[in-house]
């Protein structure tokens, strides 16, 4: 079964404490991306990766890092989280040109 | 730059009635257009897409969408709404030269019994 797996699903953390949200896909997709979803703003792309070791900024990259050391994994790193990064985060796999993206279940992050 | 507008924050419809969720887009050239649905506490699920060809696209769960190039619209439709269709719906656009998928702000659909 095609899957995009994110962990954790829910996370409450304190300002400044580094965290990583993992994302893994089993579809052998080259393209992966991270979005954040905020009420009234829809989904906005944070970072994307065209392939292993190839990453680039999306629309809202400030405060985030990513890495792509393996094709299947694309972790999102918040080195010093702040309250304005409280959001619902989605990892997506695939979705280039005329193909649809597959989304993970989401990670609800609260930074206090 | 490409963008998507979903003019309605919420759409209310009675079960059994037809539903329409509106989407307009702005993109250079011909677009790829997508609809996704998000149920509570779930990720986004793909419903349907327009690539080329027939302007009426059929998708999952009885949904369809009509591509109108002159009006730059891609409205989502269903002939007979179900209570279980209640969810958040997102329209998205991608231009044919790139990879980025731009989403609208979402429309909350509420189907009442």
Coordinates of C-alpha atoms in Angstrom, one line a residue:
Chain A
X1 CA 0.0 0.0 0.0
X2 CA 1.3 3.4 -1.0
X3 CA 2.0 5.3 2.2
X4 CA 3.5 8.5 3.5
X5 CA 4.3 8.2 7.2
X6 CA 4.9 11.1 9.5
X7 CA 5.9 11.0 13.1
X8 CA 4.9 12.2 15.6
X9 CA 1.3 12.9 14.9
X10 CA 1.1 15.3 17.9
X11 CA 3.8 17.2 19.6
X12 CA 3.9 19.9 22.3
X13 CA 7.3 21.5 22.9
X14 CA 8.9 24.6 24.4
X15 CA 10.4 27.5 22.6
X16 CA 14.0 26.8 21.6
X17 CA 14.0 23.1 22.0
X18 CA 15.2 21.5 18.8
X19 CA 12.8 18.9 17.2
X20 CA 12.6 16.8 14.1
X21 CA 9.5 15.6 12.3
X22 CA 10.1 12.5 10.3
X23 CA 8.6 11.6 6.9
X24 CA 9.0 8.4 5.0
X25 CA 7.5 7.2 1.7
X26 CA 7.4 3.8 0.1
X27 CA 6.6 4.8 -3.5
X28 CA 10.1 5.5 -4.7
X29 CA 9.2 9.1 -5.5
X30 CA 12.0 11.5 -6.2
X31 CA 10.0 14.6 -5.3
X32 CA 9.0 15.3 -1.7
X33 CA 7.9 18.4 0.1
X34 CA 6.7 19.9 3.4
X35 CA 3.7 22.1 3.9
X36 CA 2.2 23.9 6.9
X37 CA -1.5 24.4 7.2
X38 CA -2.9 27.4 9.1
X39 CA -6.5 28.5 9.3
X40 CA -7.4 31.0 6.6
X41 CA -4.1 30.5 4.8
X42 CA -4.5 27.1 3.3
X43 CA -1.3 25.0 2.7
X44 CA 2.0 26.7 2.2
X45 CA 5.1 25.0 1.0
X46 CA 8.1 25.1 3.4
X47 CA 10.8 23.1 1.6
X48 CA 10.9 20.6 -1.2
X49 CA 13.4 18.1 -2.5
X50 CA 13.9 17.1 -6.1
X51 CA 16.0 14.1 -5.2
X52 CA 18.6 12.8 -2.8
X53 CA 20.8 15.7 -1.6
X54 CA 18.8 18.2 -3.6
X55 CA 16.6 20.5 -1.6
X56 CA 15.3 24.0 -2.0
X57 CA 13.1 26.6 -0.2
X58 CA 9.4 26.9 -0.7
X59 CA 7.3 29.9 0.2
X60 CA 7.8 29.9 4.0
X61 CA 11.2 28.4 4.8
X62 CA 12.3 30.7 7.6
X63 CA 13.0 28.8 10.8
X64 CA 13.1 25.3 9.2
X65 CA 15.7 23.0 7.8
X66 CA 15.4 19.8 5.8
X67 CA 17.7 17.0 4.7
X68 CA 17.4 14.3 2.1
X69 CA 20.1 11.7 2.6
X70 CA 17.9 8.8 1.4
X71 CA 15.2 8.8 -1.2
X72 CA 12.5 7.5 1.1
X73 CA 13.1 9.9 4.0
X74 CA 12.7 13.7 4.2
X75 CA 12.8 15.0 7.8
X76 CA 11.8 18.5 8.8
X77 CA 14.0 20.1 11.4
X78 CA 13.1 23.0 13.7
X79 CA 16.4 24.0 15.4
X80 CA 14.9 26.6 17.6
X81 CA 11.1 26.5 17.5
X82 CA 9.0 29.5 18.2
X83 CA 5.3 29.9 19.0
X84 CA 4.6 31.2 15.5
X85 CA 5.6 27.8 14.2
X86 CA 2.6 26.3 16.0
X87 CA 0.8 24.7 13.0
X88 CA -0.3 21.5 11.3
X89 CA 2.4 20.1 9.2
X90 CA 2.1 17.8 6.2
X91 CA 4.7 15.9 4.3
X92 CA 3.9 15.1 0.7
X93 CA 5.5 12.7 -1.7
X94 CA 5.3 12.7 -5.5
X95 CA 3.2 15.2 -7.3
X96 CA 5.2 16.6 -10.2
X97 CA 3.9 17.8 -13.5
X98 CA 0.6 16.1 -14.0
X99 CA 0.7 13.7 -11.2
X100 CA -0.9 14.1 -7.8
X101 CA 0.9 14.3 -4.5
X102 CA 0.4 11.8 -1.7
X103 CA 0.1 13.3 1.8
X104 CA 1.0 12.1 5.2
X105 CA -1.5 12.1 8.1
X106 CA -0.1 15.4 9.5
X107 CA 1.8 16.5 12.6
X108 CA 0.1 18.9 14.9
X109 CA 2.8 21.0 16.5
X110 CA 2.3 23.3 19.4
X111 CA 5.2 25.5 20.6
X112 CA 4.7 27.1 24.0
Chain B
X1 CA 3.1 33.6 -10.3
X2 CA 0.4 31.1 -9.9
X3 CA -2.4 31.3 -7.4
X4 CA -5.8 29.8 -6.5
X5 CA -8.8 31.5 -5.0
X6 CA -11.6 29.7 -3.2
X7 CA -14.1 32.5 -2.6
X8 CA -16.3 30.7 0.0
X9 CA -15.0 29.8 3.4
X10 CA -18.0 27.6 4.0
X11 CA -20.6 25.9 1.9
X12 CA -23.8 24.5 3.5
X13 CA -26.0 22.1 1.6
X14 CA -28.8 19.7 2.5
X15 CA -28.2 16.0 2.0
X16 CA -29.5 14.9 -1.4
X17 CA -29.0 18.3 -3.0
X18 CA -26.3 19.1 -5.5
X19 CA -23.2 20.8 -4.3
X20 CA -20.7 23.1 -5.8
X21 CA -17.4 24.3 -4.3
X22 CA -15.9 27.1 -6.3
X23 CA -12.3 27.6 -7.4
X24 CA -10.6 30.1 -9.7
X25 CA -7.0 30.1 -10.7
X26 CA -4.3 32.3 -12.1
X27 CA -1.3 30.7 -13.9
X28 CA 0.8 31.4 -17.0
X29 CA -0.2 29.1 -19.8
X30 CA -2.2 25.9 -19.3
X31 CA -2.6 24.6 -15.8
X32 CA -2.7 21.4 -14.0
X33 CA -5.6 21.6 -11.5
X34 CA -6.3 19.4 -8.6
X35 CA -8.9 18.9 -5.8
X36 CA -8.1 17.4 -2.5
X37 CA -10.3 16.6 0.5
X38 CA -9.3 16.7 4.2
X39 CA -11.4 14.9 6.7
X40 CA -11.0 15.8 10.4
X41 CA -7.6 14.6 11.8
X42 CA -6.6 13.2 8.5
X43 CA -4.2 14.1 5.7
X44 CA -5.2 15.4 2.3
X45 CA -6.7 12.9 -0.1
X46 CA -6.7 13.3 -3.8
X47 CA -10.1 13.6 -5.4
X48 CA -9.5 14.4 -9.1
X49 CA -7.3 16.4 -11.5
X50 CA -7.5 18.2 -14.8
X51 CA -4.6 17.7 -17.2
X52 CA -6.0 18.1 -20.6
X53 CA -8.9 17.0 -22.8
X54 CA -12.4 16.8 -21.6
X55 CA -13.4 19.8 -19.5
X56 CA -15.5 17.6 -17.2
X57 CA -13.4 15.5 -15.0
X58 CA -14.7 12.7 -12.9
X59 CA -13.1 11.6 -9.6
X60 CA -13.5 9.7 -6.4
X61 CA -16.7 9.4 -4.3
X62 CA -18.9 10.7 -7.1
X63 CA -17.3 14.1 -7.4
X64 CA -16.6 15.8 -10.6
X65 CA -15.1 19.1 -11.7
X66 CA -15.6 21.4 -14.6
X67 CA -12.7 23.2 -16.2
X68 CA -13.6 26.5 -17.8
X69 CA -10.6 28.1 -19.5
X70 CA -12.3 31.4 -20.3
X71 CA -13.4 31.9 -16.7
X72 CA -10.3 30.3 -15.3
X73 CA -12.4 28.2 -13.0
X74 CA -12.3 24.6 -11.8
X75 CA -15.5 24.2 -9.7
X76 CA -16.0 20.9 -7.8
X77 CA -19.5 19.4 -8.1
X78 CA -21.5 16.5 -6.9
X79 CA -25.1 15.8 -8.0
X80 CA -26.3 14.5 -4.6
X81 CA -24.5 15.4 -1.4
X82 CA -24.0 13.0 1.5
X83 CA -23.5 13.9 5.1
X84 CA -20.2 12.0 4.9
X85 CA -19.0 14.5 2.3
X86 CA -18.7 17.1 5.1
X87 CA -15.0 18.0 5.1
X88 CA -12.5 20.7 4.1
X89 CA -11.8 20.9 0.3
X90 CA -8.7 22.3 -1.3
X91 CA -8.2 23.4 -4.9
X92 CA -4.6 23.5 -6.1
X93 CA -2.8 24.6 -9.3
X94 CA 0.5 23.8 -10.9
X95 CA 1.9 25.4 -14.0
X96 CA 3.3 23.1 -16.6
X97 CA 6.9 24.4 -16.3
X98 CA 7.3 23.8 -12.6
X99 CA 6.8 21.6 -9.6
X100 CA 5.3 23.8 -7.0
X101 CA 1.7 23.1 -6.1
X102 CA -0.2 26.2 -5.0
X103 CA -3.3 25.6 -2.8
X104 CA -6.3 27.7 -2.1
X105 CA -7.3 28.5 1.5
X106 CA -9.9 25.7 1.6
X107 CA -13.6 25.6 1.7
X108 CA -15.4 23.9 4.5
X109 CA -18.4 21.8 3.3
X110 CA -21.2 21.0 5.7
X111 CA -23.9 18.7 4.5
X112 CA -26.9 18.5 6.9
X113 CA -29.3 15.6 7.1

